[in-house]
mmCIF file of C-alpha atoms in Angstrom:
data_model
loop_
_atom_site.group_PDB
_atom_site.id
_atom_site.type_symbol
_atom_site.label_atom_id
_atom_site.label_comp_id
_atom_site.label_asym_id
_atom_site.label_seq_id
_atom_site.Cartn_x
_atom_site.Cartn_y
_atom_site.Cartn_z
ATOM 1 C CA MET O 1 0.000 0.000 0.000
ATOM 2 C CA VAL O 2 1.210 3.512 -0.802
ATOM 3 C CA ARG O 3 0.850 4.787 2.757
ATOM 4 C CA ASP O 4 3.258 2.095 3.968
ATOM 5 C CA TRP O 5 5.996 3.887 2.016
ATOM 6 C CA ILE O 6 5.372 7.382 3.376
ATOM 7 C CA PRO O 7 6.614 8.462 6.819
ATOM 8 C CA ASP O 8 3.491 10.114 8.192
ATOM 9 C CA GLN O 9 4.858 12.014 11.195
ATOM 10 C CA PRO O 10 5.677 15.635 10.250
ATOM 11 C CA GLY O 11 7.183 16.309 13.660
ATOM 12 C CA ALA O 12 9.577 13.402 13.279
ATOM 13 C CA TRP O 13 10.580 14.656 9.820
ATOM 14 C CA VAL O 14 11.465 18.044 11.306
ATOM 15 C CA MET O 15 13.419 16.565 14.204
ATOM 16 C CA ALA O 16 15.308 14.193 11.911
ATOM 17 C CA LEU O 17 16.236 16.662 9.176
ATOM 18 C CA ALA O 18 16.535 20.080 10.864
ATOM 19 C CA PRO O 19 20.030 19.547 12.345
ATOM 20 C CA ALA O 20 21.413 18.147 9.085
ATOM 21 C CA LEU O 21 19.869 21.005 7.120
ATOM 22 C CA ALA O 22 21.288 23.553 9.564
ATOM 23 C CA GLY O 23 24.745 22.038 9.189
ATOM 24 C CA ALA O 24 24.513 22.200 5.403
ATOM 25 C CA VAL O 25 23.394 25.839 5.502
ATOM 26 C CA CYS O 26 26.156 26.888 7.906
ATOM 27 C CA GLY O 27 28.755 24.874 5.992
ATOM 28 C CA SER O 28 27.768 26.506 2.725
ATOM 29 C CA ALA O 29 28.050 29.918 4.392
ATOM 30 C CA TRP O 30 31.521 28.985 5.640
ATOM 31 C CA SER O 31 32.520 27.819 2.158
ATOM 32 C CA ALA O 32 31.377 31.119 0.651
ATOM 33 C CA THR O 33 33.269 33.331 3.095
ATOM 34 C CA LYS O 34 36.530 31.566 3.970
ATOM 35 C CA PRO O 35 39.578 31.741 1.667
ATOM 36 C CA ASP O 36 40.675 28.175 2.441
ATOM 37 C CA ALA O 37 37.305 26.693 1.448
ATOM 38 C CA ALA O 38 35.908 25.682 -1.910
ATOM 39 C CA PRO O 39 32.258 25.365 -2.952
ATOM 40 C CA SER O 40 30.991 21.808 -2.568
ATOM 41 C CA ALA O 41 27.668 20.012 -2.837
ATOM 42 C CA ALA O 42 28.870 17.213 -0.550
ATOM 43 C CA GLY O 43 27.002 18.552 2.475
ATOM 44 C CA TRP O 44 23.724 18.571 0.589
ATOM 45 C CA TRP O 45 24.498 15.100 -0.739
ATOM 46 C CA VAL O 46 24.871 13.902 2.852
ATOM 47 C CA LEU O 47 21.543 15.575 3.670
ATOM 48 C CA ALA O 48 19.842 13.612 0.876
ATOM 49 C CA CYS O 49 21.424 10.398 2.159
ATOM 50 C CA TRP O 50 20.242 11.173 5.673
ATOM 51 C CA ALA O 51 16.676 11.771 4.466
ATOM 52 C CA LEU O 52 16.764 8.305 2.907
ATOM 53 C CA CYS O 53 18.242 6.925 6.137
ATOM 54 C CA TYR O 54 15.216 8.291 7.964
ATOM 55 C CA CYS O 55 12.916 6.573 5.481
ATOM 56 C CA VAL O 56 14.831 3.321 5.992
ATOM 57 C CA GLU O 57 14.558 3.677 9.766
ATOM 58 C CA PHE O 58 10.854 4.498 9.655
ATOM 59 C CA THR O 59 9.891 1.587 7.423
ATOM 60 C CA ALA O 60 12.271 -0.873 9.099
ATOM 61 C CA ALA O 61 10.874 0.113 12.500
ATOM 62 C CA ARG O 62 7.360 -0.659 11.279
ATOM 63 C CA TRP O 63 8.538 -4.036 10.025
ATOM 64 C CA LEU O 64 10.274 -4.849 13.316
ATOM 65 C CA LYS O 65 7.363 -3.571 15.398
ATOM 66 C CA SER O 66 5.054 -5.912 13.466
ATOM 67 C CA HIS O 67 7.559 -8.718 14.178
ATOM 68 C CA CYS O 68 8.463 -9.087 10.522
ATOM 69 C CA ALA O 69 5.067 -8.855 8.827
ATOM 70 C CA ALA O 70 5.493 -9.224 5.056
ATOM 71 C CA ARG O 71 3.396 -6.106 4.412
ATOM 72 C CA TYR O 72 6.131 -3.803 5.762
ATOM 73 C CA LEU O 73 9.143 -5.534 4.236
ATOM 74 C CA SER O 74 8.909 -4.123 0.694
ATOM 75 C CA PRO O 75 9.112 -0.437 1.718
ATOM 76 C CA ALA O 76 12.113 -1.153 3.942
ATOM 77 C CA ILE O 77 13.937 -2.997 1.153
ATOM 78 C CA GLY O 78 12.989 -0.332 -1.384
ATOM 79 C CA TYR O 79 14.422 2.487 0.713
ATOM 80 C CA CYS O 80 17.564 0.434 1.436
ATOM 81 C CA VAL O 81 18.110 0.079 -2.310
ATOM 82 C CA ALA O 82 17.527 3.812 -2.855
ATOM 83 C CA LEU O 83 19.965 4.622 -0.054
ATOM 84 C CA ALA O 84 22.590 2.337 -1.572
ATOM 85 C CA VAL O 85 22.198 3.990 -4.982
ATOM 86 C CA VAL O 86 22.566 7.486 -3.545
ATOM 87 C CA GLY O 87 24.963 6.735 -0.713
ATOM 88 C CA LEU O 88 27.546 4.323 -2.103
ATOM 89 C CA PRO O 89 29.007 6.840 -4.594
ATOM 90 C CA PHE O 90 29.363 9.323 -1.725
ATOM 91 C CA LEU O 91 31.081 6.664 0.377
ATOM 92 C CA VAL O 92 33.547 5.933 -2.413
ATOM 93 C CA MET O 93 34.398 9.633 -2.754
ATOM 94 C CA HIS O 94 34.386 10.422 0.982
ATOM 95 C CA PHE O 95 35.560 7.271 2.723
ATOM 96 C CA ASP O 96 36.371 9.235 5.880
ATOM 97 C CA VAL O 97 32.670 9.468 6.706
ATOM 98 C CA LEU O 98 32.981 5.935 8.105
ATOM 99 C CA VAL O 99 34.550 7.446 11.223
ATOM 100 C CA TRP O 100 30.938 7.965 12.340
ATOM 101 C CA ALA O 101 29.880 4.377 11.591
ATOM 102 C CA PRO O 102 30.402 2.881 15.099
ATOM 103 C CA ILE O 103 28.234 5.541 16.727
ATOM 104 C CA TYR O 104 25.435 5.158 14.208
ATOM 105 C CA VAL O 105 25.536 1.357 14.342
ATOM 106 C CA ALA O 106 25.021 1.581 18.109
ATOM 107 C CA LEU O 107 22.196 4.113 17.733
ATOM 108 C CA ALA O 108 20.565 1.977 15.033
ATOM 109 C CA ALA O 109 20.691 -1.021 17.366
ATOM 110 C CA VAL O 110 18.890 0.991 20.045
ATOM 111 C CA ALA O 111 16.247 2.079 17.511
ATOM 112 C CA CYS O 112 15.746 -1.507 16.347
ATOM 113 C CA ALA O 113 15.388 -2.723 19.928
ATOM 114 C CA GLY O 114 12.848 -0.011 20.635
ATOM 115 C CA ALA O 115 10.798 -1.023 17.597
ATOM 116 C CA TRP O 116 11.021 -4.772 18.256
ATOM 117 C CA PHE O 117 9.923 -4.441 21.878
ATOM 118 C CA ARG O 118 7.400 -1.747 20.938
ATOM 119 C CA ARG O 119 9.114 0.797 23.150
ATOM 120 C CA GLU O 120 9.910 3.291 20.416
ATOM 121 C CA ARG O 121 8.158 6.020 22.442
ATOM 122 C CA SER O 122 10.314 5.405 25.517
ATOM 123 C CA LEU O 123 12.746 8.048 26.717
ATOM 124 C CA TRP O 124 15.778 5.909 25.871
ATOM 125 C CA ALA O 125 14.576 5.327 22.306
ATOM 126 C CA ASN O 126 13.712 9.015 21.927
ATOM 127 C CA ALA O 127 17.146 9.980 23.251
ATOM 128 C CA ALA O 128 18.863 7.728 20.702
ATOM 129 C CA ALA O 129 16.842 9.317 17.890
ATOM 130 C CA VAL O 130 17.708 12.820 19.107
ATOM 131 C CA ILE O 131 21.425 11.993 19.299
ATOM 132 C CA ALA O 132 21.418 10.469 15.812
ATOM 133 C CA ALA O 133 19.672 13.472 14.276
ATOM 134 C CA SER O 134 21.736 16.066 16.150
ATOM 135 C CA LEU O 135 25.103 14.533 15.246
ATOM 136 C CA MET O 136 24.254 14.975 11.578
ATOM 137 C CA ALA O 137 24.695 18.727 12.022
ATOM 138 C CA THR O 138 28.463 18.468 12.395
ATOM 139 C CA ILE O 139 28.711 15.956 9.547
ATOM 140 C CA THR O 140 26.867 18.074 6.993
ATOM 141 C CA LEU O 141 28.691 21.167 8.264
ATOM 142 C CA HIS O 142 32.058 19.537 7.577
ATOM 143 C CA TYR O 143 31.234 18.369 4.066
ATOM 144 C CA ALA O 144 29.374 21.526 3.031
ATOM 145 C CA ALA O 145 32.221 23.755 4.240
ATOM 146 C CA ASN O 146 34.865 21.742 2.361
ATOM 147 C CA SER O 147 37.572 23.480 4.377
ATOM 148 C CA PRO O 148 40.696 22.072 6.085
ATOM 149 C CA SER O 149 40.042 24.423 9.007
ATOM 150 C CA LEU O 150 36.674 22.766 9.693
ATOM 151 C CA PRO O 151 37.307 19.069 10.470
ATOM 152 C CA GLN O 152 34.770 16.300 11.107
ATOM 153 C CA ALA O 153 34.464 17.411 14.728
ATOM 154 C CA SER O 154 34.725 21.194 15.144
ATOM 155 C CA LEU O 155 33.612 23.837 17.628
ATOM 156 C CA PRO O 156 30.848 25.220 15.338
ATOM 157 C CA GLY O 157 29.719 21.646 14.719
ATOM 158 C CA LEU O 158 29.692 20.892 18.441
ATOM 159 C CA VAL O 159 27.609 24.006 19.101
ATOM 160 C CA LEU O 160 25.067 22.898 16.505
ATOM 161 C CA VAL O 161 24.941 19.364 17.887
ATOM 162 C CA LEU O 162 24.510 20.418 21.513
ATOM 163 C CA CYS O 163 21.906 23.081 20.744
ATOM 164 C CA PHE O 164 19.769 20.771 18.635
ATOM 165 C CA ALA O 165 20.135 17.867 21.068
ATOM 166 C CA ALA O 166 19.125 20.055 24.007
ATOM 167 C CA THR O 167 16.130 21.635 22.277
ATOM 168 C CA GLN O 168 14.910 18.372 20.745
ATOM 169 C CA PHE O 169 15.078 16.390 23.975
ATOM 170 C CA GLY O 170 13.292 19.266 25.660
ATOM 171 C CA SER O 171 10.595 18.916 23.010
ATOM 172 C CA VAL O 172 10.380 15.193 23.755
ATOM 173 C CA LEU O 173 9.727 15.926 27.425
ATOM 174 C CA PHE O 174 7.266 18.714 26.650
ATOM 175 C CA VAL O 175 5.208 16.628 24.221
ATOM 176 C CA LYS O 176 5.038 13.789 26.734
ATOM 177 C CA THR O 177 3.637 16.182 29.360
ATOM 178 C CA MET O 178 0.901 17.141 26.901
ATOM 179 C CA ILE O 179 -0.065 13.780 25.377
ATOM 180 C CA ARG O 180 1.215 10.375 26.510
ATOM 181 C CA GLU O 181 2.168 11.374 30.058
ATOM 182 C CA ARG O 182 -0.327 14.200 30.508
ATOM 183 C CA GLY O 183 -1.031 14.979 34.127
ATOM 184 C CA LYS O 184 1.984 13.054 35.456
ATOM 185 C CA LEU O 185 3.904 15.370 37.767
ATOM 186 C CA PRO O 186 7.367 13.758 37.377
ATOM 187 C CA TYR O 187 7.345 14.448 33.631
ATOM 188 C CA VAL O 188 6.153 18.020 34.119
ATOM 189 C CA VAL O 189 8.871 18.676 36.697
ATOM 190 C CA ALA O 190 11.528 17.060 34.494
ATOM 191 C CA SER O 191 10.439 19.205 31.546
ATOM 192 C CA TRP O 192 10.511 22.400 33.589
ATOM 193 C CA ILE O 193 13.932 21.619 35.096
ATOM 194 C CA TRP O 194 15.323 20.787 31.654
ATOM 195 C CA HIS O 195 14.103 24.051 30.137
ATOM 196 C CA VAL O 196 15.257 26.172 33.080
ATOM 197 C CA ALA O 197 18.714 24.581 32.848
ATOM 198 C CA LEU O 198 18.737 25.151 29.092
ATOM 199 C CA LEU O 199 17.937 28.843 29.491
ATOM 200 C CA ALA O 200 20.544 29.216 32.250
ATOM 201 C CA TRP O 201 23.185 27.601 30.028
ATOM 202 C CA TRP O 202 22.419 29.921 27.131
ATOM 203 C CA ILE O 203 22.413 33.013 29.348
ATOM 204 C CA ALA O 204 25.798 32.019 30.773
ATOM 205 C CA ALA O 205 27.193 31.352 27.295
ATOM 206 C CA ALA O 206 25.757 34.475 25.661
ATOM 207 C CA ASP O 207 28.421 36.739 24.197
ATOM 208 C CA ARG O 208 27.722 38.588 20.983
ATOM 209 C CA SER O 209 24.539 36.680 20.260
ATOM 210 C CA TRP O 210 21.341 36.586 22.277
ATOM 211 C CA TYR O 211 19.421 34.452 19.789
ATOM 212 C CA LEU O 212 19.697 31.383 22.003
ATOM 213 C CA VAL O 213 18.586 33.306 25.085
ATOM 214 C CA ALA O 214 15.462 34.450 23.244
ATOM 215 C CA LEU O 215 14.884 30.867 22.113
ATOM 216 C CA GLY O 216 15.336 29.583 25.660
ATOM 217 C CA VAL O 217 12.724 32.018 26.966
ATOM 218 C CA ILE O 218 10.224 30.946 24.292
ATOM 219 C CA LEU O 219 10.782 27.248 24.985
ATOM 220 C CA LEU O 220 10.496 27.712 28.749
ATOM 221 C CA VAL O 221 7.261 29.694 28.466
ATOM 222 C CA ARG O 222 5.831 26.969 26.220
ATOM 223 C CA ALA O 223 6.929 24.202 28.593
ATOM 224 C CA ILE O 224 5.314 25.917 31.586
ATOM 225 C CA ALA O 225 2.199 27.499 30.103
ATOM 226 C CA LEU O 226 0.642 24.686 28.077
ATOM 227 C CA PRO O 227 0.720 21.996 30.801
ATOM 228 C CA LEU O 228 -0.847 24.497 33.207
ATOM 229 C CA ILE O 229 -3.546 25.319 30.657
ATOM 230 C CA ALA O 230 -4.097 21.578 30.143
ATOM 231 C CA CYS O 231 -4.896 21.261 33.857
ATOM 232 C CA LYS O 232 -7.905 23.541 33.374
ATOM 233 C CA ARG O 233 -9.109 22.571 29.916
ATOM 234 C CA THR O 234 -8.459 20.019 27.206
ATOM 235 C CA VAL O 235 -5.640 20.897 24.828
ATOM 236 C CA LYS O 236 -6.016 18.909 21.622
ATOM 237 C CA PRO O 237 -2.968 17.125 20.172
ATOM 238 C CA VAL O 238 -3.274 19.255 17.031
ATOM 239 C CA VAL O 239 -2.658 22.375 19.148
ATOM 240 C CA VAL O 240 0.436 20.751 20.620
ATOM 241 C CA GLY O 241 1.569 19.835 17.111
ATOM 242 C CA ILE O 242 1.095 23.362 15.769
ATOM 243 C CA THR O 243 2.935 24.785 18.774
ATOM 244 C CA GLU O 244 5.825 22.397 18.178
ATOM 245 C CA CYS O 245 5.878 23.320 14.495
ATOM 246 C CA PHE O 246 6.331 27.009 15.258
ATOM 247 C CA THR O 247 8.850 26.493 18.060
ATOM 248 C CA SER O 248 10.862 24.104 15.867
ATOM 249 C CA LEU O 249 11.055 26.738 13.134
ATOM 250 C CA ILE O 250 12.091 29.381 15.663
ATOM 251 C CA ALA O 251 14.708 27.029 17.123
ATOM 252 C CA PHE O 252 16.059 26.242 13.660
ATOM 253 C CA GLY O 253 16.450 29.930 12.827
ATOM 254 C CA CYS O 254 17.938 30.950 16.175
ATOM 255 C CA ILE O 255 20.486 28.122 16.256
ATOM 256 C CA ILE O 256 21.634 28.852 12.709
ATOM 257 C CA ALA O 257 21.829 32.600 13.402
ATOM 258 C CA ASN O 258 23.899 31.963 16.524
ATOM 259 C CA VAL O 259 26.448 29.891 14.589
ATOM 260 C CA LEU O 260 26.578 32.175 11.543
ATOM 261 C CA ILE O 261 27.442 35.169 13.721
ATOM 262 C CA ALA O 262 30.424 33.265 15.090
ATOM 263 C CA LEU O 263 31.735 32.098 11.705
#
């Protein structure tokens, strides 16, 4: 069936692709402004490969969650073939990308375990997904910049990774307080503590840029206000989804702006 081939979670698409896209944008900006860099499409090539990786993960997770139902096997195989077609030429040209293979093999194993045991919504499975997506920021940054002064692991890349990981895991906690764990005080407290710590970190680290401080305030207000509103009246999941859509866009813009100022 056609719908078995299409990842149907817009929020997951955003969380999976936003860090990689941010890395490609910042890397391209670096390439355009630094004398030791040369224009390269490699970062965007990695982004395309990562989008296919997400499709592989989504369809393979469905197959594993169903305990290997034949219905879900074809989409998983199809996306694996597409990934091989797009990714193998990149691997041949950029063999050094395999330095990241051990980390992603471990994260893939966690994702597979979460799907098989039907715990893909657990905090540990969510954390693995956030780490996998966030690490892509430094990878696409490196290949898009195409500069010897910006290695696989760099300070701008680390900033991107940490900012996306922190905001995305905060979103995981927030969404749980509004939907699956609504009304459970430990999750609400954990979400509030996380967002307060995030804002404090960004205030302490603020130098020339206050984009992250503004973002931290927005995320904290969201994390506090909506659960309190939900105590008084029903907040539909679609409202939570729309809120997450806007805050994800704001986070994407603020994180990129913070890095671009420092380049």
